[in-house]
Coordinates of C-alpha atoms in Angstrom, one line a residue:
M1274 CA 28.3 24.9 -7.5
S1275 CA 28.2 21.3 -8.3
R1276 CA 27.7 18.6 -5.4
V1277 CA 30.0 15.7 -4.8
G1278 CA 28.7 12.3 -4.0
V1279 CA 30.4 9.0 -3.4
L1280 CA 28.7 5.6 -3.8
A1281 CA 30.2 2.9 -1.8
L1282 CA 29.4 -0.6 -3.7
G1283 CA 30.3 -4.1 -3.3
P1284 CA 29.1 -7.5 -2.2
A1285 CA 27.4 -7.9 1.2
G1286 CA 29.9 -8.0 4.1
V1287 CA 32.8 -6.5 2.2
G1288 CA 33.1 -3.5 4.6
K1289 CA 31.2 -0.8 2.9
S1290 CA 29.7 0.7 6.1
T1291 CA 33.2 0.6 7.7
F1292 CA 34.7 2.4 4.8
C1293 CA 32.1 5.1 4.7
N1294 CA 32.7 5.7 8.5
S1295 CA 36.4 5.7 7.9
I1296 CA 36.1 8.4 5.2
I1297 CA 33.9 10.4 7.4
A1298 CA 36.2 10.3 10.3
H1299 CA 39.3 11.2 8.3
M1300 CA 37.5 14.1 6.6
Q1301 CA 36.5 15.4 10.1
S1302 CA 40.2 15.1 11.2
I1303 CA 41.3 17.4 8.4
G1304 CA 38.4 19.9 8.8
R1305 CA 36.1 18.8 6.0
R1306 CA 32.5 17.6 6.4
A1307 CA 30.7 14.7 5.0
H1308 CA 27.4 13.1 5.5
I1309 CA 26.4 9.4 5.0
V1310 CA 23.2 8.8 2.9
N1311 CA 22.0 5.3 3.8
L1312 CA 20.3 3.7 0.8
D1313 CA 20.1 0.2 2.4
P1314 CA 16.6 -0.2 3.9
A1315 CA 18.0 -3.0 6.1
A1316 CA 21.0 -1.1 7.7
E1317 CA 21.6 0.2 11.0
A1318 CA 23.9 3.1 11.9
T1319 CA 27.3 2.2 13.4
E1320 CA 29.9 4.8 14.2
F1321 CA 28.2 7.8 12.7
E1322 CA 24.4 8.5 12.4
F1323 CA 22.9 8.7 9.0
T1324 CA 22.1 12.2 7.7
I1325 CA 19.7 10.9 5.2
D1326 CA 18.1 7.4 5.8
I1327 CA 16.0 5.4 3.2
R1328 CA 14.3 3.8 6.2
D1329 CA 12.5 6.9 6.9
L1330 CA 10.8 6.4 3.7
I1331 CA 10.4 2.5 3.6
S1332 CA 12.1 -0.2 5.5
L1333 CA 13.0 -3.9 4.3
Q1334 CA 11.5 -5.4 7.5
D1335 CA 8.2 -3.6 7.0
V1336 CA 8.0 -4.8 3.4
M1337 CA 8.9 -8.4 4.0
E1338 CA 6.1 -8.5 6.7
E1339 CA 3.4 -6.7 4.8
M1340 CA 4.2 -7.9 1.3
D1341 CA 5.1 -11.6 2.3
L1342 CA 8.4 -11.2 0.3
G1343 CA 11.9 -12.6 1.0
P1344 CA 14.9 -10.4 1.6
N1345 CA 15.9 -10.0 -2.2
G1346 CA 12.3 -9.3 -3.4
G1347 CA 11.8 -7.0 -0.6
L1348 CA 14.8 -5.0 -1.4
V1349 CA 13.9 -4.7 -5.1
Y1350 CA 10.4 -3.5 -3.9
C1351 CA 12.0 -0.8 -1.7
F1352 CA 14.0 0.6 -4.5
E1353 CA 11.0 0.5 -6.9
F1354 CA 9.2 2.5 -4.2
L1355 CA 12.1 5.0 -3.9
L1356 CA 12.1 5.4 -7.6
N1357 CA 8.6 6.3 -7.5
N1358 CA 9.2 8.9 -4.8
L1359 CA 12.5 10.6 -5.9
D1360 CA 11.1 13.8 -4.8
W1361 CA 11.5 12.5 -1.2
L1362 CA 15.1 12.1 -1.8
D1363 CA 15.5 15.6 -3.4
E1364 CA 13.9 17.1 -0.5
E1365 CA 16.1 15.2 2.1
I1366 CA 19.3 16.1 0.2
G1367 CA 18.2 19.8 0.2
D1368 CA 21.0 22.3 -0.1
Y1369 CA 24.1 20.2 0.6
N1370 CA 26.7 22.0 -1.8
D1371 CA 30.3 22.1 -0.7
E1372 CA 30.0 18.9 1.6
Y1373 CA 30.5 15.4 0.6
L1374 CA 27.6 12.9 0.7
I1375 CA 28.7 9.3 1.0
F1376 CA 26.0 6.9 -0.5
D1377 CA 26.1 3.7 1.4
C1378 CA 24.5 1.2 -0.9
P1379 CA 23.1 -2.5 -0.3
G1380 CA 25.3 -5.5 -0.8
Q1381 CA 22.9 -7.1 -3.4
I1382 CA 25.0 -6.4 -6.3
E1383 CA 22.2 -7.2 -8.9
L1384 CA 20.9 -3.8 -8.0
Y1385 CA 23.7 -2.3 -10.1
T1386 CA 25.0 -5.2 -12.2
H1387 CA 21.6 -6.7 -13.6
I1388 CA 18.6 -4.4 -13.0
P1389 CA 18.6 -0.4 -13.7
V1390 CA 17.8 0.6 -10.2
L1391 CA 20.9 2.4 -9.1
P1392 CA 21.7 3.6 -12.6
T1393 CA 18.3 5.4 -12.6
I1394 CA 19.2 6.9 -9.2
V1395 CA 22.6 8.0 -10.5
K1396 CA 21.1 9.7 -13.6
H1397 CA 18.7 11.6 -11.3
L1398 CA 21.5 12.7 -9.2
Q1399 CA 23.6 14.0 -12.0
T1400 CA 20.8 15.7 -14.0
S1401 CA 18.4 16.8 -11.5
L1402 CA 20.5 17.6 -8.5
N1403 CA 23.9 18.5 -10.3
F1404 CA 26.1 15.9 -8.5
N1405 CA 29.7 15.0 -9.5
L1406 CA 29.7 11.3 -8.5
C1407 CA 32.3 8.6 -8.0
A1408 CA 31.8 4.9 -7.5
T1409 CA 33.9 3.0 -5.2
Y1410 CA 33.6 -0.9 -5.5
L1411 CA 35.0 -2.8 -2.6
L1412 CA 36.2 -6.4 -2.7
E1413 CA 37.6 -8.3 0.5
A1414 CA 41.5 -8.9 0.1
P1415 CA 41.2 -12.3 1.7
F1416 CA 38.7 -13.3 -0.9
I1417 CA 40.5 -12.4 -4.0
I1418 CA 43.8 -14.0 -3.1
D1419 CA 42.2 -17.2 -4.8
T1420 CA 42.8 -16.3 -8.7
S1421 CA 39.5 -17.7 -9.8
K1422 CA 37.7 -15.6 -7.1
F1423 CA 39.7 -12.5 -8.3
F1424 CA 38.3 -13.1 -11.7
S1425 CA 34.8 -13.2 -10.3
G1426 CA 35.3 -10.0 -8.3
A1427 CA 36.9 -8.2 -11.2
L1428 CA 33.9 -9.2 -13.5
S1429 CA 31.3 -7.8 -10.9
A1430 CA 33.5 -4.6 -10.6
M1431 CA 33.7 -4.1 -14.4
S1432 CA 29.8 -4.9 -14.8
A1433 CA 29.2 -1.9 -12.3
M1434 CA 31.6 0.1 -13.9
I1435 CA 29.8 -0.2 -17.3
L1436 CA 26.3 -0.2 -16.1
L1437 CA 26.7 3.0 -13.9
E1438 CA 28.9 5.0 -16.5
L1439 CA 30.8 6.7 -13.5
P1440 CA 34.3 7.5 -12.6
H1441 CA 35.2 4.1 -10.8
I1442 CA 37.7 3.3 -8.1
N1443 CA 38.2 -0.3 -7.2
I1444 CA 39.2 -0.9 -3.5
L1445 CA 40.7 -4.1 -1.7
S1446 CA 39.2 -4.0 1.8
K1447 CA 40.3 -5.9 5.0
I1448 CA 44.0 -5.8 4.0
D1449 CA 44.6 -6.2 7.8
L1450 CA 43.1 -9.6 7.7
V1451 CA 45.7 -11.0 5.4
K1452 CA 48.1 -12.0 8.2
D1453 CA 50.7 -14.5 6.9
E1454 CA 53.8 -13.2 5.0
F1455 CA 53.3 -15.4 2.0
S1456 CA 49.7 -14.1 1.5
R1457 CA 50.8 -10.5 1.9
K1458 CA 53.2 -11.0 -0.9
Q1459 CA 50.8 -12.7 -3.0
L1460 CA 48.3 -9.8 -2.4
K1461 CA 50.6 -7.2 -4.1
K1462 CA 50.2 -8.9 -7.6
F1463 CA 46.3 -8.1 -7.2
L1464 CA 46.6 -4.5 -6.7
N1465 CA 47.8 -3.7 -10.2
P1466 CA 47.0 -7.1 -11.7
D1467 CA 48.3 -8.7 -15.0
P1468 CA 45.1 -10.9 -15.8
L1469 CA 47.0 -12.8 -18.4
L1470 CA 49.8 -13.9 -15.9
L1471 CA 47.1 -14.9 -13.2
S1472 CA 45.4 -17.0 -15.7
N1473 CA 48.4 -19.2 -16.2
E1474 CA 48.3 -19.9 -12.4
D1475 CA 45.5 -22.3 -12.9
E1476 CA 47.0 -24.6 -15.4
E1477 CA 47.0 -27.6 -13.1
Y1478 CA 43.1 -27.5 -13.0
N1479 CA 40.7 -28.9 -15.4
P1480 CA 41.7 -28.0 -18.9
K1481 CA 38.3 -26.5 -19.5
F1482 CA 38.4 -24.4 -16.3
S1483 CA 41.9 -23.1 -17.4
K1484 CA 40.6 -22.3 -20.8
L1485 CA 37.6 -20.3 -19.3
N1486 CA 40.0 -18.5 -17.0
K1487 CA 42.2 -17.5 -19.9
L1488 CA 39.1 -16.3 -21.8
I1489 CA 38.1 -14.1 -18.8
A1490 CA 41.8 -12.9 -18.4
N1491 CA 41.7 -11.8 -22.0
L1492 CA 38.5 -9.8 -21.4
V1493 CA 39.7 -8.2 -18.2
D1494 CA 43.0 -7.4 -20.0
D1495 CA 41.3 -5.9 -23.0
F1496 CA 39.1 -3.8 -20.7
G1497 CA 42.4 -2.5 -19.2
M1498 CA 40.9 -0.7 -16.2
V1499 CA 41.0 -3.2 -13.3
Q1500 CA 43.2 -1.9 -10.6
F1501 CA 42.8 -1.7 -6.9
L1502 CA 43.7 0.6 -3.9
P1503 CA 44.4 -1.1 -0.6
L1504 CA 42.2 -0.1 2.4
D1505 CA 43.1 -0.8 5.8
C1506 CA 40.7 0.9 8.3
S1507 CA 42.0 -0.6 11.5
K1508 CA 45.4 1.1 11.6
D1509 CA 46.5 2.5 8.4
S1510 CA 45.1 6.0 8.1
D1511 CA 47.3 6.6 5.0
S1512 CA 45.2 4.3 2.9
V1513 CA 42.0 6.2 3.6
A1514 CA 43.8 9.5 3.0
T1515 CA 45.2 8.0 -0.5
I1516 CA 41.5 6.8 -1.5
L1517 CA 40.1 10.3 -0.8
S1518 CA 42.8 12.0 -2.8
Y1519 CA 41.7 9.7 -5.7
I1520 CA 38.0 10.6 -5.1
D1521 CA 38.9 14.3 -4.9
D1522 CA 40.6 14.2 -8.4
V1523 CA 37.8 12.3 -10.2
T1524 CA 35.1 14.4 -8.7
Q1525 CA 37.1 17.5 -9.3
W1526 CA 36.2 18.5 -5.6
S1527 CA 39.0 21.1 -5.3
E1528 CA 37.9 22.9 -8.6
S1529 CA 34.3 23.3 -7.2
Q1530 CA 35.4 25.1 -4.2
E1531 CA 34.9 28.8 -3.6
P1532 CA 38.2 30.8 -4.0
K1533 CA 39.5 32.2 -0.8
E1534 CA 40.5 35.7 -0.2
P1535 CA 44.1 36.3 -0.3
V1536 CA 45.8 37.2 2.9
D1537 CA 47.8 40.3 2.9
E1538 CA 51.1 39.6 4.6
E1539 CA 54.5 41.3 4.2
F1540 CA 56.8 38.8 2.5
D1541 CA 60.5 39.1 2.3
V1542 CA 61.5 37.4 -1.0
D1543 CA 65.3 37.6 -0.3
A1544 CA 64.8 35.9 3.0
E1545 CA 62.7 33.1 1.2
Y1546 CA 65.7 32.1 -0.8
E1547 CA 68.6 32.7 1.6

């Protein structure tokens, strides 16, 4: 039986840990089990404890103190150490088969957009541990309402999508923070965006800026895979359920489950259609 893993990616502060906790809580409410695998050596557990925690192997604070490194350099060192000790990860993951593993990843996006750290871990999970993986990439809804910021976020999401080579779901987090009616209406056009139309909104800016935006819009449009699902962890449980259904589809979770024995019951066909 193949295993299912979900990577929570995105910039720092975008709500990845909240998303992981919301997925766990929803799955528990419907009788399914999942576990958080913390891959952030500086993170602390919040609502749910980490089942597997990279800090049991190495912590960012220790690295910064002992190696005299800053946060970014220390984080890279931690992941290089993990890559040299993947047998530790194999042992920690153990025999999880029919349960979700949610990998909560650091907010330093260069780990999966510029340097091949997470791609190496992804390949190991797929080839050595037989995982079906899905990447979720979160961006803050209040952030991308600005069109130029939307293009910035879309490019970072595309970069992760290309580098990781995984089924990929883009998510707009913190929908509940978009309060005013105008902004909420504006937000709808970013869920299934037309980049070419969005680029025309910046025509009042410097012509060079507008030309750059149009070129980026063409790139995003040619790629043709930048769409977003809304996430409201505060009150809209339907959004979490919807995202989970997409994850189930792309990881083929239902197909990997053991078939259940049929229950012998008397069934009146005529009564069913009366």
